[in-house]
Short mmCIF file of C-alpha atoms in Angstrom, two decimals:
data_model
loop_
_atom_site.label_atom_id
_atom_site.label_comp_id
_atom_site.label_asym_id
_atom_site.label_seq_id
_atom_site.Cartn_x
_atom_site.Cartn_y
_atom_site.Cartn_z
CA ILE A 1 -0.20 -5.53 15.70
CA THR A 2 -0.24 -5.66 11.90
CA THR A 3 -1.79 -3.56 9.13
CA THR A 4 -4.21 -5.81 7.20
CA GLU A 5 -6.51 -8.80 7.72
CA LYS A 6 -4.50 -10.77 5.15
CA GLN A 7 -1.32 -10.28 7.16
CA LYS A 8 -3.18 -11.18 10.35
CA GLU A 9 -4.22 -14.47 8.74
CA TYR A 10 -0.61 -15.07 7.66
CA ILE A 11 0.76 -14.39 11.17
CA ASP A 12 -1.95 -16.46 12.86
CA GLY A 13 -1.09 -19.30 10.49
CA LEU A 14 2.61 -19.12 11.40
CA PHE A 15 1.87 -19.34 15.12
CA ASN A 16 -1.18 -21.62 14.84
CA GLY A 17 -3.41 -18.97 16.39
CA LYS A 18 -1.44 -18.95 19.65
CA ILE A 19 -0.92 -15.19 19.65
CA ASN A 20 -3.49 -12.39 19.77
CA THR A 21 -3.00 -10.41 16.56
CA LYS A 22 -4.75 -7.08 16.05
CA VAL A 23 -5.12 -5.05 12.84
CA VAL A 24 -4.36 -1.32 12.84
CA PRO A 25 -4.74 -0.07 9.25
CA VAL A 26 -2.43 2.49 7.66
CA SER A 27 -3.71 6.02 7.06
CA ILE A 28 -2.93 7.88 3.83
CA ASP A 29 -1.74 11.47 4.27
CA GLU A 30 -4.31 14.08 3.18
CA ARG A 31 -1.71 15.70 0.90
CA PHE A 32 -2.28 12.82 -1.50
CA LYS A 33 -5.43 13.85 -3.33
CA LYS A 34 -6.83 14.52 -6.78
CA THR A 35 -6.18 17.72 -8.70
CA ASP A 36 -7.87 19.42 -11.67
CA LYS A 37 -4.53 19.87 -13.43
CA LEU A 38 -3.86 17.78 -16.52
CA LYS A 39 -1.57 14.80 -16.14
CA LYS A 40 1.86 14.92 -17.76
CA PRO A 41 3.72 12.13 -19.62
CA ILE A 42 5.69 11.37 -16.47
CA ILE A 43 5.98 7.97 -14.81
CA SER A 44 6.69 7.96 -11.08
CA ILE A 45 8.64 4.86 -10.16
CA LEU A 46 9.54 3.43 -6.77
CA THR A 47 11.45 0.18 -6.29
CA ARG A 48 13.21 -1.25 -3.25
CA ASP A 49 16.32 -1.93 -5.34
CA GLN A 50 17.35 1.07 -7.43
CA ARG A 51 18.87 -1.26 -10.01
CA GLU A 52 15.34 -2.42 -10.75
CA THR A 53 14.35 1.17 -11.54
CA VAL A 54 17.23 1.54 -14.00
CA LYS A 55 16.48 -1.83 -15.57
CA ILE A 56 12.83 -0.93 -16.17
CA PHE A 57 13.36 2.43 -17.83
CA LYS A 58 16.37 1.25 -19.89
CA THR A 59 14.39 -1.72 -21.21
CA PHE A 60 11.44 0.56 -21.94
CA TYR A 61 13.50 3.03 -23.99
CA LEU A 62 15.30 0.24 -25.87
CA LYS A 63 12.09 -1.55 -26.83
CA TYR A 64 10.02 1.59 -27.47
CA PRO A 65 12.35 4.33 -28.80
CA HIS A 66 9.36 6.21 -30.22
CA LEU A 67 8.28 6.86 -26.62
CA LYS A 68 11.50 8.55 -25.48
CA TRP A 69 9.52 11.70 -24.75
CA VAL A 70 8.02 9.87 -21.75
CA THR A 71 9.90 10.74 -18.56
CA PHE A 72 10.64 8.42 -15.62
CA ARG A 73 10.89 10.02 -12.19
CA ASP A 74 12.66 8.15 -9.38
CA MET A 75 10.67 8.92 -6.22
CA ARG A 76 13.48 8.31 -3.73
CA GLY A 77 14.59 10.91 -1.23
CA MET A 78 11.74 13.39 -1.72
CA THR A 79 10.00 15.36 1.00
CA LYS A 80 6.35 14.43 1.51
CA ASP A 81 5.19 17.68 -0.13
CA VAL A 82 7.35 17.20 -3.24
CA PHE A 83 6.44 13.50 -3.32
CA SER A 84 2.69 14.16 -3.31
CA GLU A 85 2.93 16.90 -5.96
CA ALA A 86 4.99 14.61 -8.19
CA LEU A 87 2.33 11.90 -7.99
CA LYS A 88 -0.45 14.36 -8.81
CA GLU A 89 1.10 15.33 -12.13
CA SER A 90 2.21 11.83 -13.17
CA CYS A 91 0.10 9.84 -15.61
CA LEU A 92 1.30 6.51 -14.21
CA SER A 93 3.13 4.97 -11.24
CA VAL A 94 5.32 1.88 -11.17
CA TRP A 95 5.97 -0.05 -7.95
CA VAL A 96 8.26 -3.02 -7.29
CA ASP A 97 8.87 -4.12 -3.70
CA ASP A 98 8.96 -7.87 -3.12
CA ILE A 99 9.20 -7.65 0.69
CA ALA A 100 6.72 -4.83 1.30
CA GLY A 101 4.60 -5.40 4.39
CA PHE A 102 1.85 -3.02 3.32
CA GLY A 103 3.06 -0.66 0.62
CA THR A 104 1.63 2.86 0.85
CA PHE A 105 3.05 4.11 -2.47
CA PRO A 106 0.40 2.49 -4.71
CA ILE A 107 -2.46 3.77 -2.52
CA GLU A 108 -0.92 7.25 -2.42
CA SER A 109 -0.81 7.09 -6.21
CA MET A 110 -4.44 6.02 -6.38
CA ALA A 111 -5.39 8.90 -4.06
CA CYS A 112 -3.79 11.25 -6.62
CA ASP A 113 -5.83 9.58 -9.40
CA THR A 114 -2.67 8.02 -10.83
CA PRO A 115 -3.00 4.36 -11.92
CA VAL A 116 -0.37 1.84 -10.83
CA ILE A 117 1.57 -0.91 -12.56
CA GLY A 118 3.20 -3.10 -9.95
CA LYS A 119 4.76 -6.44 -9.15
CA LEU A 120 2.84 -8.44 -6.60
CA PRO A 121 4.79 -8.54 -3.31
CA ASN A 122 5.67 -11.85 -1.64
CA LEU A 123 3.39 -11.20 1.34
CA PRO A 124 -0.35 -10.62 0.96
CA ASN A 125 -1.36 -7.05 1.86
CA GLY A 126 -5.13 -7.22 1.59
CA TRP A 127 -5.78 -4.15 -0.58
CA ILE A 128 -4.66 -5.35 -4.03
CA THR A 129 -7.56 -6.37 -6.29
CA GLU A 130 -7.78 -7.48 -9.89
CA LYS A 131 -9.13 -4.09 -10.97
CA ASN A 132 -7.46 -1.38 -8.83
CA GLY A 133 -4.17 -1.63 -10.68
CA MET A 134 -2.18 -3.59 -13.24
CA TRP A 135 -0.46 -6.30 -11.21
CA VAL A 136 2.08 -8.83 -12.48
CA ASP A 137 4.09 -11.73 -11.06
CA ASN A 138 7.21 -10.88 -13.03
CA SER A 139 8.70 -7.39 -13.40
CA VAL A 140 10.17 -8.34 -16.79
CA ILE A 141 6.88 -7.49 -18.52
CA ILE A 142 6.46 -4.10 -16.80
CA PRO A 143 8.06 -2.10 -19.67
CA ASP A 144 5.55 -3.66 -22.08
CA LEU A 145 2.63 -2.81 -19.80
CA ILE A 146 3.90 0.77 -19.52
CA ALA A 147 3.93 1.12 -23.31
CA GLN A 148 0.42 -0.32 -23.57
CA TYR A 149 -0.88 2.01 -20.88
CA ILE A 150 0.73 5.10 -22.41
CA GLN A 151 -0.97 4.28 -25.70
CA SER A 152 -4.35 3.94 -23.97
CA TRP A 153 -3.75 7.15 -22.02
CA LEU A 154 -2.98 9.10 -25.19
CA GLU A 155 -6.15 7.78 -26.79
CA ASP A 156 -8.26 8.47 -23.66
CA SER A 157 -9.21 4.80 -23.63
CA VAL A 158 -8.08 3.79 -20.12
CA PRO A 159 -10.98 1.71 -18.65
CA SER A 160 -13.04 3.85 -16.27
CA GLU A 161 -13.52 0.91 -13.89
CA ILE A 162 -9.89 1.11 -12.82
CA PHE A 163 -10.45 4.63 -11.48
CA SER A 164 -13.63 3.70 -9.62
CA GLU A 165 -11.85 0.71 -8.09
CA MET A 166 -8.96 2.98 -7.10
CA ASP A 167 -11.41 5.32 -5.34
CA ASP A 168 -12.95 2.40 -3.44
CA THR A 169 -9.49 1.30 -2.29
CA VAL A 170 -8.44 4.76 -1.12
CA LYS A 171 -11.65 5.28 0.91
CA LYS A 172 -10.68 2.42 3.20
CA TYR A 173 -7.54 4.26 4.30
CA SER A 174 -8.83 7.78 4.90
CA ALA A 175 -7.77 9.42 8.15
CA LYS A 176 -11.36 9.46 9.41
CA VAL A 177 -11.90 5.75 8.86
CA ILE A 178 -8.53 4.77 10.29
CA LYS A 179 -8.98 6.92 13.40
CA LYS A 180 -12.18 5.03 14.19
CA GLU A 181 -10.48 1.66 13.65
CA ILE A 182 -7.50 2.58 15.85
CA LYS A 183 -9.80 3.60 18.72
CA LYS A 184 -11.66 0.31 18.40
CA VAL A 185 -8.49 -1.82 18.38
CA TYR A 186 -6.81 -0.13 21.32
CA LYS A 187 -10.03 -0.20 23.35
CA GLU A 188 -10.17 -3.96 22.82
CA LEU A 189 -6.50 -4.29 23.79
CA PHE A 190 -6.91 -2.28 26.99
CA GLU A 191 -10.05 -4.20 27.99
CA SER A 192 -8.33 -7.51 27.32
CA ARG A 193 -5.28 -6.47 29.34
CA LYS A 194 -7.49 -5.20 32.18
CA LYS A 195 -9.28 -8.56 32.31
CA GLU A 196 -5.96 -10.42 32.43
CA ILE A 197 -4.77 -8.27 35.34
CA ASN A 198 -8.05 -8.70 37.23
CA ASP A 199 -7.96 -12.47 36.70
CA THR A 200 -4.36 -12.61 37.93
CA LEU A 201 -5.21 -10.55 41.03
CA ALA A 202 -8.22 -12.78 41.75
CA LYS A 203 -6.04 -15.92 41.57
CA TYR A 204 -3.46 -14.24 43.81
CA GLU A 205 -6.12 -13.45 46.43
CA VAL A 206 -7.45 -17.01 46.32
CA ASN A 207 -3.95 -18.42 46.81
CA ASN A 208 -3.35 -16.11 49.78
CA LEU A 209 -6.60 -17.23 51.42
CA GLU A 210 -5.69 -20.90 50.95
CA GLU A 211 -2.24 -20.33 52.45
CA LYS A 212 -3.74 -18.64 55.53
CA LYS A 213 -6.00 -21.63 56.11
#
C-alpha cells in the first residue's frame, strides 16, 4: 500500500509489475483550514535536517538585511493544535525534505491558505504541480525566492492562480474524499484475498478427489 499513483508507478516499475500495489491517499486533519485573520510576516519552515533551516534563514538575513523584521518559525516539536495555528497566521511556508514519501506539510499549509516554497523531493509524490507552489531543484535559491515572495505579498501582487491551484490540491485530500477511497481500496483487497482463498480451496478439493481415485 502506498499513498499516491506516482509512487505506485514507481514501485510497480521497481518490481516489474509483479506485486499488487494499492493506493490509500493521505487525509489532511480538519484543524488545517483557512481563517479570516490577517497573515503576519512569519515564515513557517520545516526541513528534515535542521541545519538546512539555519542555513536558509541565515542566508536570507545576510542577503536581505532590510527584511530582518520577517520572522522564521521552526515547526519542529509542536502539538498538532499549535502547528495548525502557526500555519494559519504565517504568510509563507518553506519545505525541504529530499526523502519525503508524501509530505503532508505543504498540503497542510495550502489548507491554511499559506503558499509554499519548497525543494522538489527525490521521489515523485503526485500532488506537486507547476502552479500550486514555488518548487525548485536546488535549495540554494530558496532565500531569494522568499525575498521575492515577501515583496509581492507586501504589494498584494501574489498571483491569484496559486491560491486557486492550492484549493484544488487540498480538495483531493479532504477526510470525506479519502474515507471513500479507503473503503474502495480495502473492499478490493478483501475481495481479491477471498478469491485467492476460494481458488486455493478448490484446487485442494480437486487434488483430494484425484488422490482418492
